[in-house]
């Protein structure tokens, strides 16, 4: 088991990231790597452009517990998108929710969210959920993750764990996958890597 | 190596030609074989219906018969009969040590494959065949690779099998086929429809029970298909 | 007649099969959905680095927890109390239902939002709540569809597996006044809007639990839609209802089960959401209702304890040739498919299951696909043994006939003389049927035009071989066989 808290996905970890991206894609979500500030801005703008429907203004919600460096980059990025604004409400069933992810589970293509750092509503409401992995713990898989939790080696408490692998979805009608059943339609993960 | 061939009931009563195919193969491979004249059913029907007491007389006779036979292998050309003898006989007589017997009993496919006899057959065929994985052969005896490798070794043959999600039982299931006639028949029909959809004509199966059932369904539906017990096919290809 | 049980007390599989087979839409839905589920499961298992190893670890973990279920259950309750979760353990359905009803009434709620839970089907919670004036709103799309149709779920993880988009479209437009659409996305979106209001105003949310972790007093709830997360987190009060067998030892065991469940059930690497639920948030409350009915008894059974390994993934249903045609409803028991057949006699008694336990070809595909490697065909067979041997079970006529057949088969075919003497008679029989019906006829086998019978060979192999080789065989094998 490897625990890389705070360590960036750097030294020789491109392969790891590739696998994560591939697995996350199998789960119906998109992984984006941000090697610098302009990457963050580009990805945020891109997501906003996809989200903007019928000329409406893109609405962002920023979680209070984002790592401060990435939070400021994201705010700046949103600031430069035409018409975009940030809301404080967490019950808004609309918009793009940007929240911190606390752990990456590579082989599972999944992320763990710590409810001590992020209200459940923040990953349940909105059309789009963007998980920011900035200094997140990295694990091979869910097995290593829980081993670290029970050994007290992770910063996350067991009862605060929500593991997210993909957007809300259903296949209850003729096995056809429909996303956004009760939660977000889309899930992005931005791995901050600089 | 001395081999004794056990002939399962369905083969004995309904398709004796398959037993002759096995003998032909044994001859081609120079296998020293014999057949116990007094052999009976393995006792599976009663066992699977839930009356193990009714399978005890069969098992007893089988054990007695082969305790006097000094062969190295008892070749059983049926996944379900082999599983019955190997897995269930010891349960019927918990106090007895039947290892000498269960070690001797080998299913026809593993026997031919593991001893590499099939390589001596120099088999050729032109065309495609569908291989039906007989359930007990596959799930009770874990025999899957063996028949496929044997068929795969036939020159000119294209082997087609159903992927797991398309694969099903033939629907026979012993007493099930009579107790639940419609269900049983529908399972058989689905199997045949898959074969028809894939425009195949020749079907090889690893158990004579499956062939009996599929053939019976095909007869009523007017499907023109050729069914081979695996030994029939190996024998055919090695001419 | 006291000796025979009336057939109407028995789940009539043949009748249900007839009905299901006649429903062409149902057959098409089932065929498509089950094949796809197996396909996806195989894909996910093939991608995974850990699926196979998790199988063995999870089996060992479950075996361990089953062997100390009572102790684990006490420990779990203790740890939940420490987590400020109120636990209630009930052995009977009535008390569990009554407690849940009280909890809801005390909170002044006349409806609850509910996520998928097979246990609530087992205890028939919704019916009980309704009698007490409480509406249970199913929020899982499949369950929502099924409850709207006034039906019961037909599959462990895909409750509306039997319904086509057309049927759902009709249902939504009739019952919810939704503009008619056959687009699953539109239908889902409409259900989302309809249910979101319910979530926002509900006082009580009720869920099941996929696993309960003893040493830490937590439960794990997995899902894809996010309805369970909404039901857990939005209302003031969360109630989770689950069977005691869901309790596992610790957090190290847990991920192996999660690993298996997501892949076996829906072919996903992990489900969209895995929530670990512990102490309630400030100002909220949480209750766990644990049902023990029959579980300790099964856990103590040396053979059937294996059935408690089940993680309710539904893979055995998807691959079962009988389930693929009969559909979950045909089993007339909340759990259908191979695992349902194994559990049913414990919960509804052997008498009712006389046909059910015979309704399997014992093909064994369920055993191969089961993530927990439960030997389902062997357990079904074990039920047959028990049924046959237990004199206290009142049996219907057809079972007596079956036994008679088995007995006669044994009597005649295990006798060298009789088994030979009967041959010409059997052949004569087929000659007569061929003359009368124009084909080989076997009662109960060839009752309809879909299946003939290949007929008997003019001579058995043994007859022909030993006449042909009479001389040779005497010389060659005479001394060996002693004849
Ligand atoms: S018996 Fe096995 S395959 Fe069937 S639902 Fe349970 S765990 Fe899944």
Tab-separated table of N, CA and C and ligand atoms in Angstrom, chain C residues 156 264 309-317 339 366 369-374 376, ligand 1:
chain	number	residue	atom	x	y	z
C	156	UNK	N	-33.217	-8.858	-7.823
C	156	UNK	CA	-32.553	-8.326	-6.626
C	156	UNK	C	-32.028	-6.916	-6.834
C	264	UNK	N	-20.391	-7.742	-9.721
C	264	UNK	CA	-21.310	-8.853	-9.958
C	264	UNK	C	-22.727	-8.365	-10.239
C	309	UNK	N	-23.726	-16.456	2.962
C	309	UNK	CA	-22.642	-15.700	2.325
C	309	UNK	C	-23.176	-14.677	1.328
C	310	UNK	N	-24.373	-14.930	0.845
C	310	UNK	CA	-24.944	-14.147	-0.260
C	310	UNK	C	-24.864	-12.644	-0.021
C	311	UNK	N	-24.422	-11.920	-1.032
C	311	UNK	CA	-24.380	-10.463	-0.936
C	311	UNK	C	-25.466	-9.828	-1.805
C	312	UNK	N	-26.425	-10.624	-2.236
C	312	UNK	CA	-27.581	-10.132	-2.980
C	312	UNK	C	-27.191	-9.351	-4.232
C	313	UNK	N	-26.306	-9.937	-5.015
C	313	UNK	CA	-25.858	-9.229	-6.212
C	313	UNK	C	-26.763	-9.535	-7.400
C	314	UNK	N	-27.446	-10.659	-7.344
C	314	UNK	CA	-28.361	-10.997	-8.438
C	314	UNK	C	-27.692	-11.654	-9.638
C	315	UNK	N	-26.399	-11.923	-9.571
C	315	UNK	CA	-25.712	-12.537	-10.712
C	315	UNK	C	-26.267	-13.930	-11.001
C	316	UNK	N	-26.587	-14.670	-9.936
C	316	UNK	CA	-27.108	-16.021	-10.136
C	316	UNK	C	-28.458	-15.979	-10.844
C	317	UNK	N	-29.201	-14.900	-10.620
C	317	UNK	CA	-30.482	-14.760	-11.306
C	317	UNK	C	-30.247	-14.511	-12.791
C	339	UNK	N	-30.745	-18.311	-5.635
C	339	UNK	CA	-30.626	-18.023	-4.195
C	339	UNK	C	-32.008	-17.990	-3.553
C	366	UNK	N	-24.941	-20.829	-11.945
C	366	UNK	CA	-25.064	-19.903	-10.809
C	366	UNK	C	-23.881	-20.062	-9.866
C	369	UNK	N	-20.835	-18.332	-11.335
C	369	UNK	CA	-20.817	-16.871	-11.406
C	369	UNK	C	-20.930	-16.241	-10.023
C	370	UNK	N	-21.430	-16.967	-9.058
C	370	UNK	CA	-21.629	-16.381	-7.721
C	370	UNK	C	-20.311	-15.870	-7.159
C	371	UNK	N	-20.229	-14.570	-6.838
C	371	UNK	CA	-18.973	-14.032	-6.338
C	371	UNK	C	-18.551	-14.705	-5.040
C	372	UNK	N	-19.542	-15.177	-4.284
C	372	UNK	CA	-19.233	-15.808	-3.007
C	372	UNK	C	-19.126	-17.330	-3.157
C	373	UNK	N	-19.081	-17.785	-4.403
C	373	UNK	CA	-18.924	-19.206	-4.723
C	373	UNK	C	-19.852	-20.107	-3.912
C	374	UNK	N	-21.084	-19.679	-3.758
C	374	UNK	CA	-22.059	-20.503	-3.053
C	374	UNK	C	-22.439	-21.653	-3.982
C	376	UNK	N	-24.860	-23.260	-5.094
C	376	UNK	CA	-26.323	-23.179	-5.123
C	376	UNK	C	-26.989	-24.479	-5.576
D	1	LIG	S1	-26.206	-16.290	-4.317
D	1	LIG	FE1	-24.297	-15.451	-5.084
D	1	LIG	S2	-24.780	-14.770	-7.146
D	1	LIG	FE2	-26.745	-15.090	-6.117
D	1	LIG	S3	-27.261	-13.087	-5.304
D	1	LIG	FE3	-26.184	-14.171	-3.693
D	1	LIG	S4	-24.047	-13.570	-3.921
D	1	LIG	FE4	-25.088	-13.013	-5.813
